[in-house]
N, CA and C atoms as an extended XYZ file, in Angstrom:
300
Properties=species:S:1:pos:R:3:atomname:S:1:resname:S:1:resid:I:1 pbc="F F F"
N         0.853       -1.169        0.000 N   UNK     1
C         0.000        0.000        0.000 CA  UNK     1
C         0.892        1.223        0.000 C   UNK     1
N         0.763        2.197       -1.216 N   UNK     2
C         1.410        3.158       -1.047 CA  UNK     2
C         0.610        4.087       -1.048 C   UNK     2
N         1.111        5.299        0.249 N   UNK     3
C        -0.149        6.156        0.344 CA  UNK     3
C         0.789        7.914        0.100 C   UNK     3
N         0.394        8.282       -0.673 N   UNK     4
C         0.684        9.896       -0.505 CA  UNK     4
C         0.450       10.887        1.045 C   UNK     4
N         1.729       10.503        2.171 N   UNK     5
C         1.581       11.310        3.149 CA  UNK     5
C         0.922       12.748        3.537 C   UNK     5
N         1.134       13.783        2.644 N   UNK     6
C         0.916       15.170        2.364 CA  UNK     6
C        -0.915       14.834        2.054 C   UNK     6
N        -1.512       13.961        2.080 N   UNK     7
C        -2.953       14.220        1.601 CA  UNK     7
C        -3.600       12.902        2.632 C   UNK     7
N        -2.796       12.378        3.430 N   UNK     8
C        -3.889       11.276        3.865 CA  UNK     8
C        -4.643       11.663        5.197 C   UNK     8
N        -4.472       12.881        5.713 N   UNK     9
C        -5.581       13.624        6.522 CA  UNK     9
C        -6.904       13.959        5.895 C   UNK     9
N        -6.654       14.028        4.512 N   UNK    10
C        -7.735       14.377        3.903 CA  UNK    10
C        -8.017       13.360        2.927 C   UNK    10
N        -7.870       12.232        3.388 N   UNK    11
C        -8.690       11.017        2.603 CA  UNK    11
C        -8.976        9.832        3.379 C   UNK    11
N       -10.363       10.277        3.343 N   UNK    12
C       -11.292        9.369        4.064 CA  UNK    12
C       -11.674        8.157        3.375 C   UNK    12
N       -11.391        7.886        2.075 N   UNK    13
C       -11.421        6.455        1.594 CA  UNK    13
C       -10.203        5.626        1.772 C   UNK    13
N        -8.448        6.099        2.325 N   UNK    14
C        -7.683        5.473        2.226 CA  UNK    14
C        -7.832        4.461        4.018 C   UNK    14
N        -8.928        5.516        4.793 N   UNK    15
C        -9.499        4.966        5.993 CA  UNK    15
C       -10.306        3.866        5.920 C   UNK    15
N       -11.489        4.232        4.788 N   UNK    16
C       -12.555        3.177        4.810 CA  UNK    16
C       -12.059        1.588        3.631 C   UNK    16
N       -11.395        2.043        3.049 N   UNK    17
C       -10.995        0.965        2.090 CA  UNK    17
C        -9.896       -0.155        3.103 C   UNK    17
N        -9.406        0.465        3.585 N   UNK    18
C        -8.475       -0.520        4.876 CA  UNK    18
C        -9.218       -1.095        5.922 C   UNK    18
N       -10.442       -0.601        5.844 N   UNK    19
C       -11.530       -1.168        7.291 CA  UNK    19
C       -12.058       -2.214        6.865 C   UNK    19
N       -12.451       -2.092        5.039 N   UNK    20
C       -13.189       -3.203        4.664 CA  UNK    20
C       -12.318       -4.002        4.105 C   UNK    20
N       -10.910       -3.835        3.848 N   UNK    21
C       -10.151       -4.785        3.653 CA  UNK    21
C       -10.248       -5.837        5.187 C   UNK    21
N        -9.745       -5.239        6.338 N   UNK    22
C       -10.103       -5.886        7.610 CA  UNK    22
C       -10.865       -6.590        7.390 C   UNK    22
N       -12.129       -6.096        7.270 N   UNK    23
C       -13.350       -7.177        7.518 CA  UNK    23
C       -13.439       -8.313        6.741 C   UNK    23
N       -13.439       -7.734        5.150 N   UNK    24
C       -13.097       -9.339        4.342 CA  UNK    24
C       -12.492      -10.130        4.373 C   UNK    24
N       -11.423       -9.461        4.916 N   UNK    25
C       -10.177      -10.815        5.120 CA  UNK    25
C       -10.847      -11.949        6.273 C   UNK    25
N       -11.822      -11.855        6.725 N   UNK    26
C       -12.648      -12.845        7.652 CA  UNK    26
C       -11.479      -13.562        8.489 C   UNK    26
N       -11.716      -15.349        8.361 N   UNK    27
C       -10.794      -16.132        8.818 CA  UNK    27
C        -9.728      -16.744        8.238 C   UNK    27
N        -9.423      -15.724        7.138 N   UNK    28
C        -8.300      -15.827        5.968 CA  UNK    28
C        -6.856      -15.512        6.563 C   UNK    28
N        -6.089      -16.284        7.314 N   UNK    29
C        -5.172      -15.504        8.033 CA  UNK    29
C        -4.100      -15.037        6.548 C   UNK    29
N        -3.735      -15.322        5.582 N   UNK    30
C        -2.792      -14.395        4.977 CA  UNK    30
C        -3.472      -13.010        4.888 C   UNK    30
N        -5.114      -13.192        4.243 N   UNK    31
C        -5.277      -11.694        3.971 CA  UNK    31
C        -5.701      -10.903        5.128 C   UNK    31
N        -5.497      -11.227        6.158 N   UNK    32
C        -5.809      -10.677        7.445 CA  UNK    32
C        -4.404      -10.215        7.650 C   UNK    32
N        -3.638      -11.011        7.639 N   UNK    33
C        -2.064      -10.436        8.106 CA  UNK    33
C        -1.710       -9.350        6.623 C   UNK    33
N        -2.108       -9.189        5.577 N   UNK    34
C        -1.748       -8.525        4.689 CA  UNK    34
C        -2.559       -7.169        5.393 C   UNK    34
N        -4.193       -7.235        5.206 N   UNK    35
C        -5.148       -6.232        6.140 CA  UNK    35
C        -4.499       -5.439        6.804 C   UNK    35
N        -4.022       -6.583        8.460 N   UNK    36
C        -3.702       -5.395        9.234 CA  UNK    36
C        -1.653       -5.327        8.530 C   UNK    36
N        -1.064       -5.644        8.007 N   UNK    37
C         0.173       -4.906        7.355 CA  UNK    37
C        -0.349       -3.367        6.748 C   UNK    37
N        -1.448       -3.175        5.944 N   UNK    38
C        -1.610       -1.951        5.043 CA  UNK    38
C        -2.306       -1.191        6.514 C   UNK    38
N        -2.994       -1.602        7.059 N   UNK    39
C        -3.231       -0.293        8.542 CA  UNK    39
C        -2.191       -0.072        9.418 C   UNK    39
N        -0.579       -1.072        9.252 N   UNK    40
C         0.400        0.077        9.677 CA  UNK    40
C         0.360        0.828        8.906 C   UNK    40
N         0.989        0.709        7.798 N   UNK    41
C         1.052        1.269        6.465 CA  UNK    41
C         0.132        2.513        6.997 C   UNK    41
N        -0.844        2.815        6.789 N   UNK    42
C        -1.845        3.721        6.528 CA  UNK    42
C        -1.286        4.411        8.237 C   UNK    42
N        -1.678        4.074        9.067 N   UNK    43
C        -0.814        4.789       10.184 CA  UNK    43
C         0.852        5.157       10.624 C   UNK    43
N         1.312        4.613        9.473 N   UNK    44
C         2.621        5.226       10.011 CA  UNK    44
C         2.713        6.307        9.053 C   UNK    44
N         1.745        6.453        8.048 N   UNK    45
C         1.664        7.726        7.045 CA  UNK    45
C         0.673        8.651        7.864 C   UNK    45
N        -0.435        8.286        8.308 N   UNK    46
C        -0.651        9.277        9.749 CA  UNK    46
C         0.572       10.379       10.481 C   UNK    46
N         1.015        9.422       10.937 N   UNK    47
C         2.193        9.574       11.801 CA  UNK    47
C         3.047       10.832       10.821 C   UNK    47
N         3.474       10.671        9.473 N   UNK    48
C         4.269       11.402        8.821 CA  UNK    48
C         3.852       12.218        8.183 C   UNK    48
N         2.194       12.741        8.336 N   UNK    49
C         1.384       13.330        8.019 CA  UNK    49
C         1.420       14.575        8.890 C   UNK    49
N         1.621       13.715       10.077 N   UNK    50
C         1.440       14.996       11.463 CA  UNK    50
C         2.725       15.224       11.302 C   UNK    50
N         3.485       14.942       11.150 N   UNK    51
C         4.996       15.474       11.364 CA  UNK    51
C         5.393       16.288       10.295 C   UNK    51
N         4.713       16.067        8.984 N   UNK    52
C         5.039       17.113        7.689 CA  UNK    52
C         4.418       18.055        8.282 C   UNK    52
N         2.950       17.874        8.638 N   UNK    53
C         2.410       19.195        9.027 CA  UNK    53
C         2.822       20.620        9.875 C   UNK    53
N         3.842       20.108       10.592 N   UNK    54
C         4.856       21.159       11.380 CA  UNK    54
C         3.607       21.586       12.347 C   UNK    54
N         3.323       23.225       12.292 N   UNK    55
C         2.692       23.739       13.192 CA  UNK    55
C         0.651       23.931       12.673 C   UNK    55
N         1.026       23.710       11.602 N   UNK    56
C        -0.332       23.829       10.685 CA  UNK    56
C        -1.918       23.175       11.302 C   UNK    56
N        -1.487       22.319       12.089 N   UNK    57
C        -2.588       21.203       12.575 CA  UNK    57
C        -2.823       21.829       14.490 C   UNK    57
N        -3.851       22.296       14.446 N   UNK    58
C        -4.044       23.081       16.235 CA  UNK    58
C        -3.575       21.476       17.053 C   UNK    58
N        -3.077       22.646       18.262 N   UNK    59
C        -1.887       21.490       19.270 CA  UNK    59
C        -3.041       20.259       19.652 C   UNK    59
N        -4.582       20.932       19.765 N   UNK    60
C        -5.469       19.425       20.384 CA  UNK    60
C        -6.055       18.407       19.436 C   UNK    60
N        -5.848       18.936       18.198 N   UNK    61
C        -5.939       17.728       17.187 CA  UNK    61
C        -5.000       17.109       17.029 C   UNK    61
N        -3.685       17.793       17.082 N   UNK    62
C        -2.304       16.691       16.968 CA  UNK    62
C        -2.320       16.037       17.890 C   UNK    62
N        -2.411       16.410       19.001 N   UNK    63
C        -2.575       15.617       20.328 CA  UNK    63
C        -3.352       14.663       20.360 C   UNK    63
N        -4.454       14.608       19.823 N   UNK    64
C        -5.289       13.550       19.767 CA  UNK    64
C        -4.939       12.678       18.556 C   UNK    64
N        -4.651       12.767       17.511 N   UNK    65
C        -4.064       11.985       16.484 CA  UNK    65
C        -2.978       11.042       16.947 C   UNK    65
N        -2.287       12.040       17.560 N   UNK    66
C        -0.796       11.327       17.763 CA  UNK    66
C        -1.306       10.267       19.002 C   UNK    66
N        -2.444       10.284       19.609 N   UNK    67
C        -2.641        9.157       20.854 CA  UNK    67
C        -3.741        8.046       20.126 C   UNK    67
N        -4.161        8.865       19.328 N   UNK    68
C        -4.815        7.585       18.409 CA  UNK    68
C        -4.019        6.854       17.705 C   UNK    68
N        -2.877        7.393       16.653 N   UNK    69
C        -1.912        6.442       16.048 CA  UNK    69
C        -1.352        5.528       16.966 C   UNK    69
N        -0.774        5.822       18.302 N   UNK    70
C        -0.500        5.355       19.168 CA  UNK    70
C        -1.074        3.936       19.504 C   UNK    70
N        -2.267        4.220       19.518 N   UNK    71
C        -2.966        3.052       20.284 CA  UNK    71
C        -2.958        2.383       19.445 C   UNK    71
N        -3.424        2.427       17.627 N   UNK    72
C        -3.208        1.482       16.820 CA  UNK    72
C        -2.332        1.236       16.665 C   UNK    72
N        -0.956        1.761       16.563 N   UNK    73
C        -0.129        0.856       16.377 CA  UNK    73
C         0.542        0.267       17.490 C   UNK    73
N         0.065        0.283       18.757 N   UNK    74
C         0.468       -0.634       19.984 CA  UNK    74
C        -0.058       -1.870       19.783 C   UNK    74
N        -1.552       -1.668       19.204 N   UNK    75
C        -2.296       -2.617       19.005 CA  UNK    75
C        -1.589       -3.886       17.915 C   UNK    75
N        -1.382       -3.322       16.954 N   UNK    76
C        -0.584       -4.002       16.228 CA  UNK    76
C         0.418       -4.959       16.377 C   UNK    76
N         1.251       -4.473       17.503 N   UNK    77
C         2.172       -5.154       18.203 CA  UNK    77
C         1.258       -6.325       18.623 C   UNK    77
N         0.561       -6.769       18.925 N   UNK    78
C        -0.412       -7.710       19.712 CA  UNK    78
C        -0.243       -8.867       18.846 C   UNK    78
N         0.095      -10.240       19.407 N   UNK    79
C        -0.338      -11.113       18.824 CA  UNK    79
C        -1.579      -11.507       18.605 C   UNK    79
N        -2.663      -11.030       18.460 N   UNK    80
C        -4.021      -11.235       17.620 CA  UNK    80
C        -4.995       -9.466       18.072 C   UNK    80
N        -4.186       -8.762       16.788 N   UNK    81
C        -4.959       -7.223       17.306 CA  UNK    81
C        -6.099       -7.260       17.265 C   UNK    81
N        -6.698       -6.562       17.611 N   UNK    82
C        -8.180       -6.372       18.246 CA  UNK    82
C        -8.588       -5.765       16.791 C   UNK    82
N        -9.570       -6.492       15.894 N   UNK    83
C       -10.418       -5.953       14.579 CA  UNK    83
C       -11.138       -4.977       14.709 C   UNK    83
N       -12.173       -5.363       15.978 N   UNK    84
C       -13.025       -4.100       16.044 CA  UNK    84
C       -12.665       -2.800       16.113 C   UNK    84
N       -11.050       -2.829       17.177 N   UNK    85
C       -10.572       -1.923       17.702 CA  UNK    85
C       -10.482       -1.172       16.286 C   UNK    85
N        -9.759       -1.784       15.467 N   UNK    86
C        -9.112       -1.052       13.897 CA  UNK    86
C       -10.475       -0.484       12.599 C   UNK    86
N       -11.296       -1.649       13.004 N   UNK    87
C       -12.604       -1.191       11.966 CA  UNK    87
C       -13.043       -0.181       12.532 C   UNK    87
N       -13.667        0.351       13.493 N   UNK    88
C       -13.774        1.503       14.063 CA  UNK    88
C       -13.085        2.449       14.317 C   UNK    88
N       -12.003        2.409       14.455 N   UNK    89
C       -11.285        3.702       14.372 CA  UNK    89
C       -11.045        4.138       13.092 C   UNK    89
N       -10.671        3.297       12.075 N   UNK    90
C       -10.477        3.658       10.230 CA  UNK    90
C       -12.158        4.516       10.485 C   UNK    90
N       -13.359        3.470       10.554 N   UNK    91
C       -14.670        4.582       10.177 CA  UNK    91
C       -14.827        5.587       10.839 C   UNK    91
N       -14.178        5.901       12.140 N   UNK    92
C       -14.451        7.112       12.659 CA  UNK    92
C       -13.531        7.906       11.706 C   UNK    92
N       -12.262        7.506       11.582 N   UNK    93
C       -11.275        9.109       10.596 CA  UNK    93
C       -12.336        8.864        9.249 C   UNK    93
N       -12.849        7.845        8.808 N   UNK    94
C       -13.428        8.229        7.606 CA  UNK    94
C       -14.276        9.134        8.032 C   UNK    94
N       -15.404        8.993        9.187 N   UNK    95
C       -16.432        9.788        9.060 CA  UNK    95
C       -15.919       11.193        9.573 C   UNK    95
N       -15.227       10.983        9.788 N   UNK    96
C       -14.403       12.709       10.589 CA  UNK    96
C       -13.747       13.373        9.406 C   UNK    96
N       -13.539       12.597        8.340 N   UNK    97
C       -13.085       13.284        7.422 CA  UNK    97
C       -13.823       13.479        6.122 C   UNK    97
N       -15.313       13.037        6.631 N   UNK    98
C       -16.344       13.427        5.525 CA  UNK    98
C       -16.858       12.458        4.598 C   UNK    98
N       -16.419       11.214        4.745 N   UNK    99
C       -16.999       10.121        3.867 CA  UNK    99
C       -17.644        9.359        4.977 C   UNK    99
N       -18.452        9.603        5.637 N   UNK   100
C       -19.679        8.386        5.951 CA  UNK   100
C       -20.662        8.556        5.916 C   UNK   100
């Protein structure tokens, strides 16, 4: 998954297309382990999203981004991450960013 850093605050399908990748991948463990591979992917471009952004993004939205990336990608670390945890948070930035 390659995602254009400089625009993925403002794309709410690169959120929802990774949620429903999650979900399809059902009890498919390769495409589940591929799934959650592209939601690091998609959060560590978060991550370099807020950091291109410099001062541009007010301190309580970075703040809150940066503790949301956080948690997903702690989650990640997990030997069996929590789905719901990830399908819901992708649809909330989708719907926060205007596609739901």
């Amino acid at each position: 998954m390659t995602l254009n850093h400089g625009f993925i605050l403002s794309s709410p399908e690169a959120f929802a297309s990774t949620a429903e990748r999650l979900l399809a991948a059902g009890d498919d463990l390769v495409a589940r382990s591929k799934a959650f591979g592209d939601q690091q992917a998609l959060w560590g471009e978060v991550l370099a999203a807020i950091a291109a952004s410099g001062d541009t993004l007010p301190s309580a939205l970075r703040d809150d981004l940066l503790r949301l990336a956080a948690l997903v990608l702690e989650d990640l670390e997990e030997v069996e991450p929590d789905l719901a945890l990830h399908v819901t948070v992708n649809r909330a930035m989708r719907d926060g960013l205007g596609e739901g």
